[in-house]
Amino acid sequence: MNSYSIVAEGLGRRFGETRALDGFDLRVADGSVCALLGPNGAGKTTAVRVLTTLARPDSGRALVAGFDVARQPAEVRRRIGLAGQEAAVDEILTGRENLEMWGRLHHLRAAAARRRAGELLERFGLSEAADRRVRHYSGGMRRRLDLAAAFLQAPRVLFLDEPTTGLDPRSRTEVWRTVRGLADAGSTVLMTTQYLFEADQLARQIAVIDGGRVIADDTPERLKSLIGGDHLDLVVRDPARLGDAVAVLTGVAQAEPVADADARRLTAPVRDRVGALTTVVRELERRGIEVEDVSLRRPTLDEVFLSLTAEAAA
Amino acid sequence: MSALAAPDAPPRWDERLRWTLSDASVIARTNLKHWVRNPAAVLNLTLYPIVMVVLFGYVLGSAMNVAGGGDYREFLMPGMFSQTMAMGVMTTMTVVSLQTARGVTDRYRSMPISRPGVVLGRAFADIVNSVLELLILLGCGLVAGWSWHRGIGDALAAVGLLLLLRFALIWVGIYLGLALTPEAASAAWLPLLPLTMLANTFVSPALLPGWLGAIAEWNPLSATVATCRMLFGNPGRQGDSWAAEHALTLAIGWPLLITLVFLPLSARRYRRLGG
Ligand SMILES: Nc1ncnc2c1ncn2[C@@H]1O[C@H](COP(=O)(O)OP(=O)(O)O)[C@@H](O)[C@H]1O
Ligand SMILES: [Mg+2]
């Protein structure tokens, strides 16, 4: 009967003059992964803090696992796990001691806490480092230990605030694998991120947040088609030919190409990746326009925002 | 373990009590483990009293007079005991602000953990720490020629008063630890240390200039120091202000008042942390 693990309706939260949340609406279905995507200061952490009962909303309401975060915080707390922006690991303890401690604080008996710690260390790929002090762990290992602690009692809903920020690419991949594992185990996951690519990797639902409100909420595919999929970049050798190159690119682009005259660079969103690339290269050659670089890439978060805010204004 | 398994019904009062005690013991044990595994902290704890006794008892003590007569080191030790208890607020504050900065406090707050349990655990660990500190300091004092002269009962009562002061300061430490960044918390000894000295810890207020002497007599620390001197049978004549004449009342009253003010304040701050 209760098919949404997270329901937020018109959440508002001010800090002095700043509206950290300003009419924040979100629904996340049971058992799914939702990425809350937005730049620094968009309100991601505030949203997570309100949903995990750490901060009170000024207005609106939110249900997590079916319970009101403001009126039934104790019920919510029994059903959620939180991995905050900082890894809340204890450097002086070993990885195993960390998890045993959180297990005991989740009121498992000593033997059960030990067993659960062993299980989680195995599952999060930390068995080998289990008895080393966390002080000697890499950034990725700390993160995974923190995720293991958040997952300790196999919560209905997991909140992960920027779980990969500050990690090197390899650790990031490890954390991604971990997050997928958490979702496969049945938890509903709300994670925040600043990277469209990361959201695309992990989530079937991406909610884009800006200025404390969700400005787009869709599947990655629809969101990408909304914002024009991949981008084609090209750098022209001769600045005088920039205008000709714009004409070529306009033929395949979904939107007006953006030109940066100083860098002799053109950018435009394209839909048919390989088709567009082939056409552009052939046309440039036919017209004798020399290029230094041609590349296809995913849109950056800035471009996502530009097109979404343009959409909203139109 | 399935992620979708519903939690059991809300706990009954007896189970909540059991959880409070169990949470407290987990947190206390973790804190004590920290402390044992940190050689710098252990060294600090043992060396600090020795250095202080040598510095104040011997280096400065040779030039010190006790108002009303008596041996300076006999006069000094109750002051040092109390000062050490007062500076213990630094320990509480530092740990709490570090845990808050690292998100540990937030994880506690997002869990079905017993809130009184968290605080009891913290308090227990800090008191154990202070008891050890006090024992080492008592040992140093005995080596330096200090002693108690009124029987073990009074001596234990004095120790009880010292720990009562430390207990009251736990709430101040939690409150400040939740409010300050770790950097600010570790710099707090700077205003704190003079406050512990602007009392009857190292000199008799009677020997201080008028207004400083008045502040020193009313300093909460002075009440504990004066009462300890009295209970240990150590020298140190009191002034004749109301505060000096009611030292015992104040030695109990101040800590109670501090607890009464800062316990609710720190509980409120914990509930509302970061909005
Ligand atoms: N405790 C606070 N006090 C004052 N301002 C805050 C506080 N928390 C957040 N803010 C402000 O609210 C806005 C949203 O912050 P936050 O939720 O941390 O964004 P994000 O996590 O997306 O970077 C920012 O402008 C931030 O400065
Ligand atoms: Mg944030």
XYZ file of C-alpha atoms and ligand atoms in Angstrom:
617
model
C 0.000 0.000 0.000
C 2.959 2.201 0.700
C 4.867 2.210 -2.554
C 7.108 5.212 -1.853
C 9.938 5.025 0.655
C 10.512 8.754 0.483
C 7.847 11.393 -0.002
C 8.745 15.059 0.404
C 6.148 17.744 -0.167
C 7.001 21.418 -0.290
C 9.864 21.200 2.180
C 11.262 24.565 3.170
C 14.214 25.372 5.353
C 15.876 28.751 5.825
C 19.150 29.686 7.416
C 18.849 33.413 7.997
C 18.365 34.870 4.528
C 19.417 31.684 2.712
C 16.642 29.390 1.536
C 18.494 26.091 1.677
C 15.253 24.266 0.798
C 12.541 26.131 -1.033
C 9.554 24.005 -1.974
C 11.446 20.721 -2.229
C 9.288 17.909 -3.673
C 10.443 14.351 -4.231
C 9.064 10.818 -4.405
C 11.298 7.786 -4.416
C 9.731 4.370 -5.031
C 10.412 1.433 -2.717
C 13.603 -0.397 -3.563
C 14.852 2.093 -6.140
C 17.954 4.254 -6.339
C 17.473 7.991 -6.706
C 20.325 10.397 -7.337
C 19.896 13.939 -6.095
C 22.075 15.871 -8.497
C 23.147 19.447 -7.945
C 26.085 21.823 -7.574
C 27.591 22.974 -4.307
C 25.114 24.917 -2.215
C 22.058 23.567 -4.057
C 20.563 22.193 -0.829
C 21.462 18.502 -1.123
C 22.887 18.120 2.372
C 20.023 20.076 3.904
C 17.522 17.791 2.149
C 19.323 14.710 3.475
C 19.481 16.187 6.971
C 15.764 16.909 7.011
C 14.904 13.447 5.678
C 17.140 11.747 8.260
C 15.555 13.713 11.161
C 18.768 15.667 11.825
C 17.210 19.010 10.941
C 13.638 20.236 11.179
C 11.881 21.669 8.138
C 10.291 25.121 8.491
C 7.480 24.148 6.155
C 6.172 21.212 4.164
C 6.294 17.602 5.268
C 8.187 14.445 4.558
C 7.505 10.740 5.030
C 10.363 8.277 5.159
C 9.501 4.569 5.226
C 5.927 5.746 5.823
C 6.646 7.857 8.921
C 6.600 11.607 9.308
C 10.152 12.865 9.903
C 9.021 15.715 12.134
C 6.373 13.898 14.160
C 7.678 10.314 14.320
C 11.448 10.746 14.192
C 12.063 7.697 16.394
C 10.191 5.430 13.949
C 12.103 6.917 11.023
C 15.446 6.405 12.763
C 14.754 2.714 13.201
C 14.421 2.284 9.451
C 17.183 4.385 7.926
C 20.943 4.378 7.492
C 23.026 7.490 6.913
C 26.462 7.988 5.410
C 27.097 11.705 5.685
C 29.399 13.925 3.685
C 32.232 13.071 6.102
C 33.068 9.402 6.658
C 32.100 8.914 10.312
C 34.780 6.321 10.947
C 36.862 5.986 14.074
C 40.518 6.178 13.091
C 41.873 4.703 16.282
C 39.773 1.548 16.076
C 40.188 -1.213 13.510
C 37.604 -1.667 10.776
C 36.150 -4.639 12.616
C 35.966 -2.743 15.911
C 34.204 0.126 14.156
C 31.470 -2.135 12.830
C 31.160 -4.050 16.098
C 30.709 -0.751 17.895
C 27.946 0.402 15.533
C 26.392 -3.055 15.788
C 26.285 -2.804 19.571
C 24.816 0.684 19.276
C 22.124 -0.839 17.058
C 21.458 -3.099 20.044
C 22.763 -6.338 18.615
C 24.148 -8.662 21.252
C 27.930 -9.014 21.339
C 28.001 -12.284 19.385
C 25.532 -11.014 16.789
C 27.468 -7.756 16.394
C 30.652 -9.744 15.813
C 28.967 -11.941 13.228
C 27.399 -8.988 11.436
C 30.719 -7.109 11.383
C 32.386 -10.137 9.776
C 29.619 -10.407 7.170
C 29.819 -6.731 6.261
C 33.615 -6.666 6.077
C 33.415 -9.571 3.648
C 30.660 -7.996 1.610
C 32.337 -4.588 1.382
C 35.710 -6.089 0.456
C 37.416 -5.155 3.698
C 38.152 -8.610 5.128
C 41.870 -8.330 4.584
C 42.116 -4.939 6.263
C 39.590 -5.836 8.978
C 42.074 -5.857 11.837
C 44.122 -2.865 10.772
C 43.436 0.509 12.332
C 41.328 2.752 10.131
C 44.013 5.431 10.321
C 45.916 3.342 7.750
C 42.942 2.954 5.381
C 42.748 4.647 1.976
C 39.970 7.147 1.243
C 37.999 4.500 -0.636
C 38.298 1.975 2.190
C 37.093 4.539 4.725
C 34.103 5.315 2.553
C 33.237 1.656 2.192
C 33.565 1.150 5.923
C 31.273 4.109 6.459
C 28.755 2.670 3.987
C 28.965 -0.659 5.816
C 28.182 1.126 9.087
C 25.209 2.883 7.474
C 24.003 -0.477 6.154
C 24.484 -2.216 9.493
C 20.901 -3.092 10.289
C 19.932 -3.509 6.602
C 17.760 -0.388 6.661
C 14.689 0.191 4.522
C 16.074 3.508 3.291
C 19.704 4.520 2.906
C 20.908 8.108 2.587
C 24.346 8.675 1.085
C 25.574 12.258 0.908
C 28.200 12.642 -1.823
C 29.644 9.175 -1.255
C 32.405 9.579 -3.858
C 33.497 13.173 -3.329
C 37.236 13.377 -2.810
C 37.956 9.851 -4.031
C 40.355 8.821 -6.780
C 38.794 7.124 -9.834
C 39.555 3.603 -8.649
C 38.053 4.120 -5.206
C 35.088 5.762 -6.865
C 34.461 2.643 -8.935
C 34.694 0.533 -5.772
C 32.128 2.726 -4.045
C 29.824 2.541 -7.064
C 29.952 -1.242 -6.948
C 29.121 -1.041 -3.243
C 26.142 1.238 -3.803
C 24.788 -1.128 -6.466
C 25.145 -3.949 -3.979
C 23.149 -2.038 -1.366
C 20.350 -1.463 -3.836
C 20.366 -5.130 -4.885
C 19.963 -6.067 -1.232
C 16.599 -4.285 -1.314
C 17.253 -0.939 0.338
C 15.855 2.216 -1.189
C 18.826 4.510 -1.782
C 18.869 8.293 -1.974
C 22.338 9.500 -2.864
C 23.533 12.988 -3.638
C 26.149 13.810 -6.221
C 27.614 16.653 -8.222
C 28.292 14.441 -11.242
C 25.751 13.661 -13.925
C 27.895 10.734 -15.005
C 27.761 9.211 -11.558
C 24.002 9.678 -11.271
C 23.638 8.041 -14.680
C 25.763 5.070 -13.560
C 23.818 4.276 -10.424
C 20.298 5.602 -10.470
C 17.095 4.938 -12.392
C 15.771 8.249 -11.138
C 17.658 11.519 -11.211
C 16.300 14.545 -9.381
C 18.139 17.727 -10.272
C 18.192 20.235 -7.424
C 18.975 23.916 -7.681
C 18.248 26.706 -5.230
C 16.628 24.271 -2.783
C 14.052 22.880 -5.188
C 13.874 19.973 -7.605
C 13.907 21.435 -11.125
C 13.823 18.125 -13.013
C 13.006 14.588 -11.939
C 13.156 11.778 -14.454
C 14.944 8.684 -15.719
C 18.491 9.265 -16.935
C 17.430 8.596 -20.538
C 14.610 11.107 -20.566
C 16.670 13.652 -18.725
C 19.464 13.301 -21.225
C 17.161 13.614 -24.174
C 15.628 16.646 -22.515
C 19.012 18.274 -22.228
C 20.216 17.061 -25.595
C 22.255 13.964 -24.859
C 25.953 14.089 -25.677
C 27.909 17.101 -26.757
C 30.152 17.433 -29.767
C 33.165 19.697 -29.261
C 35.448 20.872 -32.033
C 38.429 23.185 -32.140
C 39.100 24.995 -35.446
C 42.687 25.739 -36.462
C 41.969 29.027 -38.312
C 39.844 31.494 -36.319
C 38.552 32.955 -39.599
C 36.788 29.656 -40.414
C 34.844 29.573 -37.128
C 31.725 30.901 -38.822
C 31.877 28.167 -41.492
C 32.310 25.537 -38.812
C 29.227 26.833 -36.983
C 27.233 26.252 -40.161
C 28.500 22.654 -40.352
C 27.719 21.915 -36.739
C 24.291 23.535 -36.911
C 23.345 20.891 -39.478
C 23.546 18.069 -36.896
C 23.038 19.886 -33.588
C 19.886 19.793 -31.494
C 20.456 23.357 -30.359
C 22.360 26.449 -31.427
C 26.125 25.732 -31.189
C 27.953 27.711 -28.524
C 31.146 29.354 -29.834
C 34.185 30.365 -27.792
C 36.140 32.565 -30.230
C 39.273 32.833 -28.071
C 39.650 29.093 -27.756
C 38.374 28.594 -31.358
C 36.026 26.043 -29.831
C 32.449 25.104 -30.759
C 30.084 23.027 -28.660
C 26.635 21.684 -29.429
C 24.374 18.925 -28.130
C 23.812 16.091 -30.614
C 21.442 13.156 -30.508
C 22.831 10.539 -32.854
C 26.383 10.263 -31.539
C 28.254 8.415 -34.243
C 26.061 9.661 -37.089
C 26.638 13.271 -36.094
C 30.371 12.769 -35.698
C 30.687 11.149 -39.142
C 28.633 13.838 -40.834
C 30.580 16.658 -39.198
C 33.983 15.220 -40.034
C 32.952 14.584 -43.670
C 31.487 18.096 -44.069
C 34.523 19.783 -42.512
C 36.795 17.898 -44.882
C 34.641 18.739 -47.909
C 34.774 22.437 -47.082
C 38.451 22.333 -46.253
C 38.062 23.469 -42.644
C 41.029 22.254 -40.623
C 40.332 21.178 -37.061
C 42.673 20.507 -34.157
C 40.279 18.413 -32.167
C 36.888 16.760 -32.465
C 35.340 14.937 -29.539
C 32.111 13.578 -28.175
C 31.468 13.929 -24.475
C 28.692 13.827 -21.936
C 27.209 17.138 -20.890
C 28.695 18.703 -17.790
C 26.543 19.616 -14.853
C 26.825 23.266 -15.888
C 25.309 22.462 -19.257
C 22.557 20.436 -17.638
C 21.698 23.414 -15.508
C 21.856 25.865 -18.337
C 19.463 23.857 -20.428
C 17.152 23.029 -17.523
C 16.928 26.600 -16.331
C 16.449 27.751 -19.930
C 13.650 25.179 -20.213
C 12.052 26.494 -17.038
C 12.291 30.098 -18.262
C 10.800 29.317 -21.682
C 19.077 -10.504 6.744
C 16.584 -8.900 4.404
C 16.654 -5.162 3.977
C 12.895 -5.090 4.011
C 12.392 -6.934 7.285
C 10.237 -4.639 9.397
C 11.757 -3.670 12.747
C 10.054 -5.073 15.826
C 7.471 -3.170 17.782
C 8.714 -0.107 19.681
C 10.695 -1.127 22.769
C 9.190 -1.273 26.247
C 10.563 0.771 29.126
C 12.650 -2.063 30.563
C 14.226 -2.710 27.200
C 14.912 0.995 26.772
C 16.655 1.011 30.138
C 18.757 -1.981 29.096
C 19.659 -0.174 25.853
C 20.620 2.971 27.712
C 23.036 1.006 29.875
C 24.372 -0.988 26.952
C 24.854 2.127 24.763
C 26.580 3.874 27.653
C 28.949 0.984 28.186
C 29.803 0.706 24.462
C 30.558 4.414 24.235
C 32.536 4.476 27.463
C 34.615 1.478 26.424
C 35.315 2.955 22.983
C 36.477 6.183 24.572
C 38.726 4.412 27.020
C 40.166 2.354 24.170
C 40.999 5.584 22.354
C 42.753 6.859 25.272
C 44.775 3.720 25.955
C 45.836 3.540 22.307
C 47.022 7.110 22.194
C 50.519 7.131 23.701
C 50.672 10.925 23.635
C 47.560 11.162 25.794
C 48.871 8.621 28.291
C 52.221 10.382 28.486
C 50.486 13.715 28.884
C 48.379 12.383 31.655
C 51.316 11.072 33.679
C 53.882 13.747 32.911
C 51.661 16.796 33.337
C 51.156 16.360 37.097
C 54.836 15.620 37.680
C 55.930 18.703 35.748
C 53.378 20.869 37.512
C 54.315 19.662 40.984
C 57.997 20.244 40.285
C 57.376 23.609 38.660
C 54.984 25.039 41.207
C 55.997 23.075 44.283
C 59.736 23.457 43.965
C 60.682 26.110 41.386
C 58.069 28.750 42.191
C 57.197 27.379 45.599
C 60.505 28.462 47.081
C 59.343 32.068 46.705
C 55.745 31.534 47.819
C 54.132 32.406 51.134
C 51.025 30.884 52.550
C 48.682 33.350 54.198
C 48.380 32.315 57.834
C 51.558 30.235 57.615
C 52.229 26.642 56.615
C 54.120 24.632 54.031
C 53.556 25.810 50.447
C 53.427 22.335 48.942
C 50.804 21.315 51.475
C 48.885 24.410 50.418
C 49.492 23.815 46.711
C 48.285 20.251 46.199
C 44.516 20.781 46.738
C 44.809 23.668 44.262
C 46.459 21.401 41.713
C 43.840 18.681 42.187
C 41.060 21.162 41.526
C 42.792 22.803 38.605
C 43.303 19.428 36.949
C 39.613 18.627 37.376
C 38.675 22.012 35.892
C 40.984 21.609 32.914
C 39.323 18.245 32.294
C 36.629 20.232 30.509
C 39.160 20.395 27.657
C 39.093 16.612 27.262
C 35.319 16.491 26.997
C 35.150 19.473 24.696
C 37.866 18.247 22.328
C 36.382 14.774 21.914
C 32.840 16.062 21.398
C 33.842 18.698 18.841
C 35.962 16.185 16.901
C 33.121 13.678 16.810
C 30.724 16.357 15.665
C 33.040 17.559 12.898
C 33.527 14.000 11.665
C 29.839 13.210 11.460
C 29.838 10.712 14.343
C 27.409 12.852 16.323
C 25.107 13.042 13.289
C 25.141 9.275 12.919
C 24.232 8.908 16.600
C 21.393 11.357 16.070
C 20.086 9.485 13.022
C 20.012 6.169 14.910
C 17.602 4.628 17.403
C 20.320 4.997 20.001
C 19.532 5.969 23.579
C 20.394 9.647 24.008
C 20.887 9.441 27.768
C 23.097 6.416 26.995
C 25.386 8.461 24.745
C 25.832 11.053 27.462
C 26.231 8.549 30.294
C 28.936 6.758 28.324
C 30.746 10.025 27.695
C 30.448 10.991 31.382
C 31.662 7.611 32.583
C 34.725 7.637 30.317
C 35.611 11.170 31.379
C 35.230 10.379 35.066
C 37.398 7.257 34.789
C 39.987 9.379 33.026
C 39.829 11.987 35.778
C 40.031 9.417 38.560
C 43.270 8.112 37.047
C 44.576 11.635 36.681
C 43.721 12.342 40.274
C 45.387 9.153 41.517
C 48.621 10.019 39.733
C 48.492 13.522 41.087
C 47.837 12.269 44.628
C 50.878 10.026 44.261
C 53.025 12.952 43.116
C 51.758 14.978 46.038
C 52.665 12.260 48.536
C 56.177 12.057 47.061
C 56.481 15.849 47.355
C 55.614 15.740 51.045
C 51.907 16.533 50.879
C 49.514 14.447 52.951
C 46.049 14.379 54.449
C 45.759 14.887 58.163
C 42.123 14.347 59.065
C 41.493 10.713 58.399
C 40.528 8.745 55.330
C 36.833 9.662 55.552
C 37.453 13.378 55.081
C 40.073 12.679 52.425
C 37.551 10.611 50.454
C 34.957 13.346 50.859
C 37.454 15.784 49.323
C 38.015 13.418 46.384
C 34.243 13.201 45.990
C 33.981 16.992 45.784
C 36.725 17.094 43.171
C 34.902 14.539 41.035
C 31.638 16.416 41.545
C 33.260 19.477 39.991
C 34.554 17.380 37.101
C 31.100 15.873 36.617
C 29.493 19.319 36.421
C 32.056 20.419 33.856
C 31.184 17.482 31.571
C 28.007 19.383 30.610
C 29.959 22.541 29.913
C 32.363 20.451 27.809
C 29.555 18.842 25.823
C 27.863 22.187 25.270
C 31.052 23.887 24.074
C 32.140 20.819 22.086
C 28.883 20.875 20.126
C 29.223 24.621 19.533
C 32.907 24.899 18.611
C 35.036 23.616 15.745
C 37.876 21.277 16.766
C 40.360 24.099 16.138
C 38.495 26.490 18.406
C 38.056 23.764 21.025
C 41.757 22.978 21.163
C 42.548 26.683 21.565
C 40.167 26.986 24.501
C 42.844 26.257 27.100
C 44.087 29.781 26.545
C 41.169 31.579 28.205
C 40.593 28.608 30.504
C 43.983 28.351 32.173
C 44.026 31.894 33.575
C 40.494 31.328 34.888
C 41.723 28.359 36.893
C 44.539 30.467 38.317
C 42.448 33.506 39.151
C 41.354 31.644 42.252
C 42.925 30.385 45.444
C 44.644 27.555 43.526
C 48.210 28.839 43.777
C 48.015 31.878 46.070
C 45.744 33.030 48.845
C 43.238 35.603 47.565
C 44.142 37.648 50.631
C 47.522 38.316 49.013
C 45.968 39.557 45.749
C 45.058 43.218 45.096
C 41.505 44.020 46.278
C 39.320 43.450 43.188
C 41.326 40.468 41.931
C 41.063 38.964 45.370
C 37.277 39.387 45.297
C 37.016 37.626 41.930
C 39.313 34.874 43.165
C 37.191 34.325 46.271
C 34.008 33.978 44.245
C 35.553 31.756 41.559
C 33.663 28.417 41.727
C 37.020 26.668 41.731
C 38.008 28.451 44.965
C 35.133 26.858 46.858
C 36.319 23.370 45.896
C 39.948 24.202 46.659
C 39.179 25.741 50.044
C 36.939 22.864 51.072
C 39.553 20.311 50.001
C 42.198 22.117 52.034
C 39.874 21.990 54.981
C 39.009 18.297 54.518
C 42.616 17.238 53.910
C 43.740 19.370 56.868
C 46.088 21.391 54.659
C 47.070 25.002 55.466
C 45.532 28.060 53.839
C 43.562 30.616 55.804
C 40.364 31.762 54.161
C 39.361 35.362 53.650
C 36.284 36.658 55.447
C 33.939 37.191 52.497
C 30.629 35.332 52.458
C 32.008 33.060 49.721
C 35.036 32.117 51.799
C 32.961 31.433 54.897
C 30.534 29.199 53.011
C 33.103 27.305 50.979
C 31.544 23.889 51.619
C 28.074 25.053 50.584
C 29.524 26.570 47.435
C 31.706 23.544 46.687
C 28.465 21.565 46.399
C 26.279 24.433 45.167
C 28.398 25.600 42.228
C 28.649 22.174 40.546
C 24.919 21.624 41.041
C 24.150 25.028 39.560
C 26.493 24.436 36.617
C 24.831 21.060 35.977
C 21.382 22.563 36.284
C 22.207 25.194 33.665
C 24.401 23.278 31.236
C 22.745 19.872 31.228
C 19.524 21.179 29.629
C 21.513 23.564 27.430
C 23.690 20.793 26.052
C 20.710 18.454 25.605
C 18.934 21.180 23.636
C 21.994 21.887 21.545
C 22.339 18.166 20.764
C 18.703 17.938 19.644
C 18.950 21.005 17.426
C 22.469 20.518 16.126
C 22.885 22.329 12.775
C 19.176 23.203 12.638
N 23.759 25.312 9.237
C 23.705 26.237 8.258
N 23.779 27.552 8.557
C 23.718 28.488 7.596
N 23.603 28.234 6.282
C 23.541 26.951 5.910
C 23.594 25.885 6.873
N 23.511 24.707 6.209
C 23.410 25.034 4.898
N 23.430 26.368 4.711
C 23.313 27.067 3.413
O 22.240 26.484 2.709
C 22.576 26.310 1.344
C 22.468 24.838 0.966
O 23.498 24.132 1.614
P 23.690 22.570 1.503
O 22.414 21.899 1.789
O 24.854 22.213 2.349
O 24.049 22.389 -0.051
P 24.819 21.198 -0.807
O 24.881 20.030 0.090
O 24.002 20.960 -2.023
O 26.170 21.736 -1.150
C 23.959 26.880 1.167
O 23.835 28.205 0.698
C 24.530 26.849 2.548
O 25.476 27.878 2.721
Mg 26.519 18.977 0.769
